[in-house]
Every structure is written in structure tokens, then in C-alpha cells.
XYZ file of C-alpha atoms in Angstrom:
540
model
C -19.589 36.694 -64.328
C -17.138 37.929 -61.692
C -17.963 41.551 -62.608
C -21.725 41.094 -62.187
C -23.536 41.422 -58.855
C -25.079 38.310 -57.335
C -28.090 37.648 -55.183
C -27.401 37.448 -51.442
C -29.770 34.501 -50.972
C -27.917 32.522 -53.648
C -24.581 33.197 -51.945
C -26.059 32.210 -48.605
C -27.234 28.863 -50.018
C -23.801 28.203 -51.497
C -22.073 28.997 -48.203
C -24.708 27.364 -45.983
C -22.614 24.334 -45.066
C -19.699 26.457 -43.908
C -22.022 28.747 -41.988
C -23.265 25.746 -40.001
C -19.701 24.723 -39.188
C -18.718 28.215 -38.108
C -21.870 28.744 -36.039
C -21.574 25.565 -33.954
C -18.090 24.024 -34.031
C -17.952 20.605 -32.359
C -16.607 20.623 -28.817
C -13.224 18.880 -28.640
C -12.015 17.642 -25.247
C -8.411 17.290 -24.141
C -9.183 14.925 -21.247
C -10.289 11.354 -21.858
C -11.731 10.819 -18.357
C -14.890 12.704 -17.421
C -14.045 14.616 -14.233
C -16.040 16.750 -11.841
C -14.674 19.809 -10.026
C -13.627 17.841 -6.929
C -11.695 15.337 -9.021
C -9.882 18.144 -10.813
C -9.055 19.796 -7.486
C -7.675 16.475 -6.191
C -5.369 16.220 -9.228
C -4.185 19.819 -8.995
C -3.538 19.442 -5.281
C -1.580 16.195 -5.554
C 0.374 17.545 -8.539
C 1.320 20.677 -6.586
C 2.453 18.603 -3.587
C 4.399 15.931 -5.435
C 7.804 16.922 -6.780
C 8.087 13.435 -8.312
C 4.945 13.978 -10.394
C 6.185 17.328 -11.625
C 9.535 15.807 -12.513
C 7.846 12.995 -14.438
C 5.706 15.546 -16.266
C 8.802 17.539 -17.238
C 10.473 14.388 -18.569
C 7.435 13.425 -20.635
C 7.098 16.940 -22.017
C 10.315 16.360 -23.953
C 8.442 13.644 -25.876
C 4.872 14.904 -25.843
C 3.525 18.445 -25.623
C 0.341 17.280 -23.892
C 2.020 15.083 -21.228
C 0.337 16.822 -18.232
C -3.083 15.993 -19.726
C -2.045 12.336 -20.080
C -0.864 12.161 -16.457
C -4.143 13.735 -15.305
C -6.109 11.072 -17.196
C -4.018 8.229 -15.738
C -4.467 9.690 -12.243
C -8.220 10.155 -12.614
C -8.891 6.636 -13.869
C -7.056 5.326 -10.763
C -8.600 7.831 -8.335
C -12.258 7.886 -9.339
C -14.554 5.263 -7.861
C -16.126 4.588 -11.278
C -14.050 6.224 -14.029
C -16.031 7.093 -17.162
C -14.376 7.733 -20.528
C -15.584 10.190 -23.145
C -16.597 9.062 -26.599
C -13.711 9.121 -29.065
C -15.732 11.390 -31.376
C -15.632 14.283 -28.908
C -11.880 14.053 -28.277
C -9.443 16.475 -29.833
C -7.443 14.431 -32.365
C -4.213 15.438 -30.636
C -5.432 13.647 -27.495
C -6.742 10.435 -29.050
C -3.596 8.623 -27.932
C -4.559 9.514 -24.341
C -7.982 8.017 -24.881
C -6.453 4.815 -26.211
C -3.964 4.627 -23.328
C -6.630 5.057 -20.653
C -8.943 2.600 -22.441
C -6.154 0.020 -22.514
C -5.317 0.664 -18.845
C -8.887 0.207 -17.642
C -9.249 -2.977 -19.689
C -6.017 -4.486 -18.381
C -6.390 -7.546 -16.099
C -4.325 -5.772 -13.405
C -6.483 -2.656 -13.344
C -9.189 -4.045 -11.033
C -6.800 -5.010 -8.186
C -4.944 -1.726 -8.691
C -8.167 0.270 -8.583
C -9.214 -1.381 -5.306
C -6.124 0.116 -3.665
C -6.260 3.563 -5.295
C -9.943 4.536 -5.587
C -10.596 7.588 -3.444
C -6.976 7.730 -2.238
C -5.165 10.592 -3.965
C -1.763 9.547 -2.649
C -2.129 5.937 -3.820
C -3.428 7.107 -7.209
C -0.441 9.447 -7.568
C 1.893 6.590 -6.656
C 0.224 4.474 -9.344
C 0.967 7.219 -11.882
C 4.615 7.342 -10.804
C 4.902 3.563 -10.968
C 3.783 3.759 -14.596
C 6.281 6.487 -15.476
C 8.770 4.243 -17.246
C 6.035 2.481 -19.213
C 4.477 5.813 -20.201
C 7.816 7.081 -21.485
C 8.219 3.987 -23.642
C 4.622 4.166 -24.785
C 4.979 7.766 -25.943
C 8.127 6.848 -27.818
C 6.460 3.949 -29.622
C 3.357 5.981 -30.459
C 5.332 8.914 -31.877
C 4.009 8.517 -35.441
C 0.412 8.205 -34.264
C 0.805 11.310 -32.093
C 2.342 13.266 -34.945
C -0.469 12.244 -37.285
C -3.184 13.062 -34.770
C -1.462 16.392 -34.126
C -1.598 17.186 -37.839
C -5.232 16.132 -37.936
C -5.945 18.421 -35.000
C -4.285 21.373 -36.730
C -6.077 20.579 -40.004
C -9.399 20.447 -38.181
C -8.700 23.803 -36.540
C -7.783 25.277 -39.944
C -11.029 23.911 -41.418
C -13.029 25.522 -38.625
C -11.147 28.781 -39.123
C -11.884 28.628 -42.888
C -15.565 28.036 -42.159
C -15.538 31.042 -39.854
C -13.934 33.090 -42.693
C -16.858 32.119 -44.955
C -19.287 33.497 -42.407
C -17.281 36.697 -42.097
C -17.156 37.133 -45.914
C -20.913 36.543 -46.143
C -21.550 39.074 -43.359
C -19.476 41.621 -45.264
C -21.418 40.831 -48.450
C -24.729 41.327 -46.643
C -23.591 44.757 -45.472
C -22.751 45.738 -49.047
C -25.968 44.319 -50.587
C -28.496 46.818 -51.944
C -32.206 46.959 -51.230
C -32.947 44.273 -53.849
C -30.435 41.858 -52.277
C -27.841 42.310 -54.975
C -24.242 41.895 -53.749
C -21.414 43.731 -55.558
C -19.173 41.430 -57.581
C -16.005 41.868 -55.423
C -17.881 40.952 -52.239
C -19.531 37.976 -53.944
C -16.138 36.819 -55.234
C -14.732 37.065 -51.714
C -17.513 34.758 -50.468
C -16.811 32.236 -53.234
C -13.066 32.272 -52.504
C -13.697 31.789 -48.806
C -16.062 28.884 -49.530
C -13.491 27.261 -51.822
C -10.787 27.651 -49.185
C -13.130 26.094 -46.633
C -13.823 23.175 -48.952
C -10.124 22.546 -49.480
C -9.451 22.839 -45.722
C -12.249 20.351 -45.010
C -10.845 17.893 -47.532
C -7.381 18.285 -46.027
C -8.808 17.686 -42.545
C -10.525 14.517 -43.780
C -7.294 13.251 -45.316
C -5.408 13.950 -42.096
C -8.170 12.289 -40.053
C -7.849 9.194 -42.232
C -4.069 9.119 -41.928
C -4.327 9.634 -38.171
C -6.846 6.787 -37.889
C -4.493 4.472 -39.785
C -1.523 5.470 -37.621
C -3.603 4.982 -34.479
C -4.765 1.555 -35.610
C -1.135 0.565 -36.196
C -0.172 1.852 -32.737
C -3.041 0.202 -30.814
C -1.375 -3.228 -30.256
C 1.748 -1.569 -28.872
C -0.304 0.784 -26.696
C -2.299 -2.123 -25.282
C 0.836 -4.097 -24.499
C 2.535 -1.107 -22.871
C -0.637 -0.267 -20.929
C -0.834 -3.819 -19.586
C 2.770 -3.587 -18.442
C 2.115 -0.192 -16.897
C -0.954 -1.409 -15.013
C 0.951 -4.467 -13.817
C 3.856 -2.343 -12.565
C 1.486 0.081 -10.843
C -0.541 -2.709 -9.218
C 2.650 -4.327 -7.934
C 4.001 -1.055 -6.535
C 0.723 -0.110 -4.850
C 0.274 -3.612 -3.396
C 3.829 -3.620 -2.081
C 3.397 -0.276 -0.368
C 0.031 -1.260 1.087
C 1.557 -4.528 2.346
C 4.511 -2.581 3.739
C 2.170 -0.268 5.643
C 0.133 -3.185 6.980
C 3.274 -5.095 7.977
C 4.390 -2.158 10.084
C 0.964 -1.804 11.656
C -0.080 1.334 9.763
C -3.739 0.895 8.883
C -5.458 2.421 5.865
C -7.413 4.920 7.965
C -4.210 6.281 9.498
C -2.480 6.779 6.146
C -5.535 8.469 4.621
C -5.442 11.046 7.437
C -1.751 11.783 6.890
C -0.705 14.890 4.973
C 0.684 14.003 1.557
C 4.289 14.951 2.362
C 4.289 13.010 5.641
C 2.889 9.924 3.974
C 5.432 10.150 1.172
C 8.292 10.429 3.683
C 6.966 7.483 5.665
C 6.605 5.332 2.565
C 10.149 6.170 1.469
C 11.488 5.328 4.908
C 9.668 2.004 4.933
C 10.973 1.169 1.445
C 14.578 2.073 2.183
C 14.899 1.389 5.915
C 17.072 -1.160 7.649
C 14.347 -3.809 7.818
C 12.577 -2.959 4.540
C 13.385 -6.335 2.980
C 11.893 -8.115 5.984
C 8.431 -6.523 5.799
C 6.877 -9.848 4.800
C 8.435 -11.554 7.848
C 7.195 -8.773 10.145
C 3.713 -9.092 8.676
C 3.709 -12.888 9.140
C 4.809 -12.522 12.762
C 2.075 -10.032 13.519
C -0.526 -12.147 11.754
C 0.557 -15.246 13.684
C 0.415 -13.355 16.975
C -3.092 -12.090 16.199
C -4.192 -15.647 15.456
C -2.722 -16.923 18.713
C -4.491 -14.194 20.664
C -7.769 -15.322 19.135
C -7.239 -18.895 20.317
C -5.395 -18.318 23.585
C -8.433 -19.364 25.648
C -10.178 -21.626 23.199
C -8.142 -24.630 22.006
C -5.284 -23.858 24.420
C -3.055 -26.878 24.827
C -2.089 -27.837 28.331
C -1.319 -30.602 30.775
C -3.749 -33.573 30.888
C -5.003 -33.980 34.459
C -7.786 -36.582 34.147
C -11.186 -37.353 32.656
C -14.368 -35.320 32.968
C -17.871 -35.236 31.429
C -19.097 -32.858 28.744
C -20.004 -32.400 25.067
C -16.706 -31.131 23.582
C -16.152 -33.558 20.690
C -12.552 -32.369 20.268
C -11.677 -33.955 23.670
C -13.702 -37.179 23.539
C -11.665 -40.183 24.730
C -11.094 -43.002 22.190
C -13.357 -45.538 23.928
C -16.312 -43.180 23.528
C -15.603 -42.736 19.819
C -15.425 -46.518 19.427
C -19.131 -46.670 20.335
C -19.937 -44.982 17.035
C -18.690 -48.118 15.256
C -21.581 -50.131 16.662
C -24.839 -49.143 14.921
C -26.965 -50.252 17.874
C -25.116 -47.896 20.241
C -25.109 -44.733 18.116
C -28.416 -43.589 19.610
C -26.917 -43.994 23.079
C -23.924 -41.855 22.033
C -26.270 -39.174 20.680
C -28.289 -39.132 23.880
C -25.172 -38.807 26.061
C -23.842 -36.066 23.783
C -27.124 -34.140 24.102
C -26.983 -34.513 27.882
C -23.320 -33.452 28.059
C -22.290 -36.762 29.598
C -19.555 -37.918 27.194
C -16.207 -38.787 28.805
C -13.616 -36.176 27.863
C -9.954 -35.585 28.536
C -9.596 -32.940 31.226
C -6.634 -30.575 30.874
C -5.134 -27.623 32.603
C -4.596 -25.141 29.781
C -2.112 -22.320 29.484
C -3.364 -19.146 31.099
C -2.295 -15.595 30.395
C -1.358 -14.042 33.725
C 0.631 -10.938 32.836
C -0.752 -7.582 33.988
C 2.257 -5.294 34.072
C 4.362 -4.082 31.185
C 5.640 -6.303 28.400
C 9.375 -5.742 27.941
C 11.339 -7.091 24.979
C 15.098 -7.181 25.532
C 16.582 -7.599 22.069
C 20.214 -8.486 21.513
C 21.832 -6.243 18.879
C 25.404 -7.501 19.153
C 27.505 -7.996 16.016
C 26.637 -11.692 15.778
C 22.983 -10.795 15.185
C 24.016 -9.824 11.639
C 24.332 -13.531 10.844
C 21.895 -14.962 8.308
C 19.885 -18.135 8.715
C 17.687 -20.108 6.303
C 16.140 -17.996 3.583
C 18.738 -15.279 4.107
C 16.839 -13.959 7.166
C 19.151 -12.353 9.696
C 18.897 -13.003 13.408
C 18.267 -9.297 13.890
C 15.329 -9.312 11.450
C 13.721 -12.309 13.161
C 14.158 -10.865 16.655
C 12.853 -7.415 15.680
C 9.824 -8.999 13.976
C 9.126 -10.976 17.150
C 9.499 -7.824 19.261
C 7.056 -5.884 17.051
C 4.537 -8.690 17.441
C 5.017 -8.398 21.220
C 4.310 -4.670 20.898
C 0.997 -5.540 19.245
C 0.335 -8.076 22.005
C 0.837 -5.472 24.714
C -1.309 -2.868 22.981
C -4.112 -5.373 22.455
C -4.167 -6.015 26.214
C -3.820 -2.328 27.154
C -0.382 -2.954 28.674
C 2.704 -0.775 28.383
C 5.431 -2.012 26.064
C 9.127 -1.305 26.458
C 11.749 -2.228 23.903
C 15.292 -2.524 25.251
C 18.066 -2.892 22.692
C 21.352 -4.079 24.151
C 24.769 -5.437 23.302
C 27.856 -4.752 25.396
C 27.506 -3.464 28.968
C 27.971 0.149 27.844
C 25.486 -0.058 24.966
C 21.761 0.048 25.713
C 18.784 2.002 24.383
C 15.235 2.059 25.772
C 12.042 2.737 23.778
C 8.785 3.201 25.708
C 5.299 2.752 24.276
C 2.605 3.475 26.920
C -0.502 1.361 26.574
C -2.911 4.287 26.943
C -1.868 6.143 23.779
C -1.173 5.353 20.119
C 2.295 4.194 19.154
C 3.651 6.643 16.517
C 4.916 4.658 13.566
C 8.067 6.794 13.419
C 8.903 5.765 17.002
C 8.240 2.127 16.130
C 10.618 2.472 13.178
C 13.273 4.062 15.389
C 13.066 1.049 17.699
C 13.134 -1.478 14.871
C 15.973 0.151 12.930
C 18.367 0.840 15.796
C 21.359 -1.495 15.926
C 24.093 -1.030 18.525
C 26.751 -3.613 17.645
C 29.403 -4.848 20.029
C 29.458 -7.749 22.490
C 26.758 -9.261 24.694
C 25.863 -8.486 28.307
C 22.685 -9.678 30.075
C 23.002 -7.918 33.413
C 22.358 -4.347 32.316
C 19.330 -4.940 30.032
C 17.658 -7.345 32.476
C 18.433 -5.032 35.391
C 16.950 -2.106 33.442
C 13.838 -4.152 32.664
C 13.411 -5.098 36.337
C 13.826 -1.451 37.355
C 11.126 -0.385 34.882
C 8.739 -3.005 36.318
C 9.614 -1.835 39.832
C 8.807 1.772 38.911
C 5.515 0.622 37.406
C 4.694 -1.328 40.585
C 5.524 1.629 42.820
C 3.554 4.173 40.765
C 0.588 2.122 39.540
C 0.663 -0.988 41.786
C 0.887 -3.210 38.713
C 2.857 -6.406 39.136
C 3.194 -9.601 37.106
C 4.938 -8.087 34.120
C 6.591 -10.104 31.375
C 10.155 -9.845 30.078
C 11.193 -11.551 26.850
C 14.935 -11.926 26.317
C 15.850 -12.532 22.657
C 19.508 -13.353 22.091
C 21.877 -15.506 20.068
C 24.577 -15.736 22.720
C 25.240 -16.516 26.345
C 27.258 -14.636 28.908
C 28.101 -14.910 32.561
C 26.293 -13.057 35.339
C 27.712 -12.376 38.766
C 26.537 -14.131 41.922
C 25.598 -10.854 43.575
C 23.596 -9.744 40.545
C 21.784 -13.091 40.469
C 20.826 -12.747 44.138
C 19.416 -9.253 43.600
C 17.631 -10.428 40.431
C 15.907 -13.281 42.257
C 14.829 -10.971 45.096
C 13.167 -8.393 42.840
C 11.646 -11.149 40.707
C 9.958 -12.685 43.750
C 8.712 -9.314 44.946
C 7.263 -8.152 41.595
C 6.139 -11.612 40.442
C 7.234 -11.110 36.827
C 8.197 -13.798 34.342
C 11.241 -14.057 32.101
C 10.802 -15.799 28.752
C 13.958 -16.658 26.864
C 14.290 -17.017 23.093
C 17.675 -18.371 22.021
C 18.335 -17.866 18.305
C 20.742 -20.341 16.721
C 22.766 -20.617 19.934
C 25.123 -23.500 20.765
C 23.533 -26.341 22.731
C 25.731 -25.495 25.702
C 24.114 -22.027 25.929
C 20.682 -23.522 26.639
C 21.709 -26.726 28.391
C 20.564 -27.555 31.903
C 22.430 -25.381 34.386
C 23.383 -22.736 31.775
C 22.858 -19.038 32.508
C 19.878 -18.825 30.152
C 18.257 -21.970 31.518
C 18.737 -20.778 35.096
C 17.421 -17.247 34.553
C 14.412 -17.996 32.341
C 11.071 -19.361 33.521
C 10.410 -20.499 29.979
C 13.188 -21.019 27.419
C 12.908 -22.079 23.812
C 15.421 -22.266 20.969
C 14.916 -21.114 17.396
C 16.991 -22.600 14.563
C 14.735 -22.075 11.531
C 14.373 -18.319 11.074
C 11.746 -18.784 8.365
C 9.360 -20.268 10.963
C 7.357 -17.667 12.880
C 5.393 -20.318 14.781
C 8.327 -21.404 16.955
C 7.272 -18.854 19.559
C 3.515 -19.107 19.021
C 2.905 -20.182 22.618
C 4.385 -16.880 23.837
C 1.388 -15.054 22.441
C -1.023 -17.349 24.253
C 0.539 -16.891 27.688
C 1.737 -13.263 27.637
């Protein structure tokens, strides 16, 4: 039989199945997330800019040859507004683990809050990838068998496709050797049959490997899901913490999105590792409280009761008017008087914001400000948080802000933030993170503050500035200095607010230096309470 020629059409029918496979091999994708050109550019750009991403990729490559593809998928599902996964059937077997990982990530309970922070933000999406680095390393380790099996299946499938292509090549060669009657010489026909048999065996091997890979993947799925949940949780926590850190320091989302990648990465690292990094939540609470007080500084302002007036403000109705509501027959009378604005109300003289000049925060940075209060909050952290809220207060009113850090007489540093231009976050951090150490002296910082207000008055005719002295100590001032202080204070019409942090009672007692110098003095003992100074933000 092998020595006899065969008909070409008969050989073609026998090899038809392999011809179909060789003519149109199924497309196999190595990315689980469908991505357009702009998405791919975003990944390539962020990968090129981030040394941390490249380092993570190099680490994962020791465990998985296709690690960069996995990182790209994790990035894209965080970055895209509506990530869409490919069907498993079109994935290359070697990348099915990726598909399962991304599926588990997107189905994790923490993915939605994570995605709200990262969608459209390449930096945040990259940070989410980095936050999942440890979990991805563990996941790849636990899915080793499944990856090995899917790798074998991938190679077997490629061999089957190559064998099918060999059938087509053998049949083409047979067609060239066929005579006019379609008879193919025996050697050529035998070559076609051998190629077809090899293709059949390769296909069977590929099916066996596919089955083994499917079993290994099924065994790995629970572990992948668990690891993916942990990864999504870690990423969501990291992204939320950084977003909260940025907000606490007054860096809004629009500003960070405009930052170059390297600058934003440096800023984030500085915020995470800076002197006041652990107090970001306190800084955020102070700023939030101050914003709330600004919103109610006119409405609902408490003040001195000065009499009774008429009106329709139910929050100030006197008790005798409310008593009328207890008599059914008089309720209509109450309603009529309310409609006419003739209810008797308490009349008060509320607190009024009068400052027009600069807001100056004189912050004590002597050694004793290291001391911790309730909740482990240091006096320095509380005072800097208060000062940053005062910076916001000044900017909201279009006023200049000056931060003066002081300790001993020879230690003082001034930070200026003009009200007519943005305050660079790096300058704000310099102010917040500077600590001088040493003793405590009031004369130089207060004298410097008065001089700054005097310069402002002379150059811009702005008076009525506000100075806030934040300290945990008391010191003596000379009689001559006090006389000069009172003279310039009367001329410039500024106010001095004092905030005494955990100071002895004698430091704030009647007749003390602080009590004598300050127009308004309050003490703070509980450093967890940001509302102790709430009234400052209604009157400054």
C-alpha cells in the first residue's frame, strides 16, 4: 500500500481537519484586560518612570516568566474607568493565572473603593500595583503548579498548531508532485499520513495538558481568590492613606493630577516619612474643624446677650413664647406672630471677625514641645496642626500668612505665604517640619511679628492684623519691651490671641505675662480635642 500512489483528493480529505487548524489558528492573548492604545501608553509611561515598578517586576520575574504581563493587567484594571476582561477561551494557557488573578481582584469587596481612587489616575494605579507587590509574590508562589501546568498546556498547544502546519506543508508538497490524474507518489503520500498522525498525537497531548492545567487551576482558584482579596485590601488601604495624607496637607486631587510623576512620588514619600507624618489625621481634623467654623462664623455665632427683640428666629425664642405652644387655644396666635416676625427673641451681640491684615502664627518649638499628651499627640504636632489651619483661614480670606517658629532668643525662623498666590506644598512642609529646640523667649518672635505688621501697614495701609501665640511655657519680658509693644499695638490695631498648651496654672493666671499680653487667652489640656480653639476661626 505504501508503495502505491494515492489520490490527492483522498489525502486532502484525510488531512482536512489539520488544514483547518493550520489555516486559521485561534488567537491567544497574553493580556487579560482589554486595553486600547492610550491605556497601553499610560502603562508603558508609568513603568518607564517608576523605578519601584521595574524593581517589583524584576523580583517577580524570578518566580514567573510573564510577570510584566501580570503587572500590566493589575495596573489596567485599576486605571481603566470600566475594565473589561477577555473571555478565558481566547487567553493563552500560560496566562490563565493572570485572568484568574484579575477576575478575583475585580470581584473583591475592596476593589470598588480602590477603583474610585485610581480610575484615570496613572500614579494612583501604579501605587495600587506596588501596594499589592507582596501579595502578588505570595500568590505566584502558591500558584506555581497551576502556572507550570498551564505553561505545559501552552507549549503543547503550540506544538499541535505546528504539527497541523506541517500537515499543510506535506500536502502542498504532495500536490506539487501529483500527476495530471491527481495521483500522488507513494513517498509523498506517506509523508502526508505521517504528518497527520503526528498532528493527531500532538492534539491529543494538548488536550491532556489542557485537562491537567484545568484541574491545577481549579485547585489553585481558592488560594488565588484569597490572595487577591488580601491584595485588593492592602492596595485600597495604601491608596486611601495616601489620598487622606494629601488632603490633610491641603493638596487637592486636581493639583496632584497635574504633578509630574517623579514630583508626585517624591512628595508622597516625604509626606509618608516626614516629621509630622503620623499626625496627618490630626492635621486633617483641624483643617476640617476650621472650615466648619468659617461656614458658621456669621450664622449661629455665640455672643453676649444684650436684651430682647422681635423676629422669627425659632432658635432664639424666649421660653415664655414657647410655653404658649402648650395651650391649644393659643397655637394659632403663636403661628400668626411667627408669620409676622413678632415673636420675642433673645438679642445678642455676636462675635465678629475684624482682622484685615496678615495672620501670624508664632509657634513655640522649644524642647518641651516634644512632650506627649493624651493619645500620644505631642505639643508640637497639635500646635503645627493649629497653625496649618490658620494658614487655611488666612488664604480663605485673601490675607497674608506668616509662620514664625521660635524657641530661645537666638533661634527664630520666618515662613511667609502671601495671600495673592498659591502656597507651595513643599514650603508648607518646610514650615511644619522645622523644629528649633532650645529654651523659650517671647520678645523676639512677638517683636518680629509686630515688625511684619508694621511693614504691611506702611506698604499696603493694612492694619488690624492677628497674631496667634502658641506656647507651652511662660517667660519674662522687659518693661521697656512691653512699653514699645503696647505703643505699636495701639498704632496698628492688631490683636494677640494666646494658646497655652498644658502650661502650669501660674503661667495663665491673672497678672501673668501671657494674660497681660494677650487680648484673648485660652488653655489647652486635651491634645486630642481640636475644638478647644474653634472660636479662633470665627473671629480671625
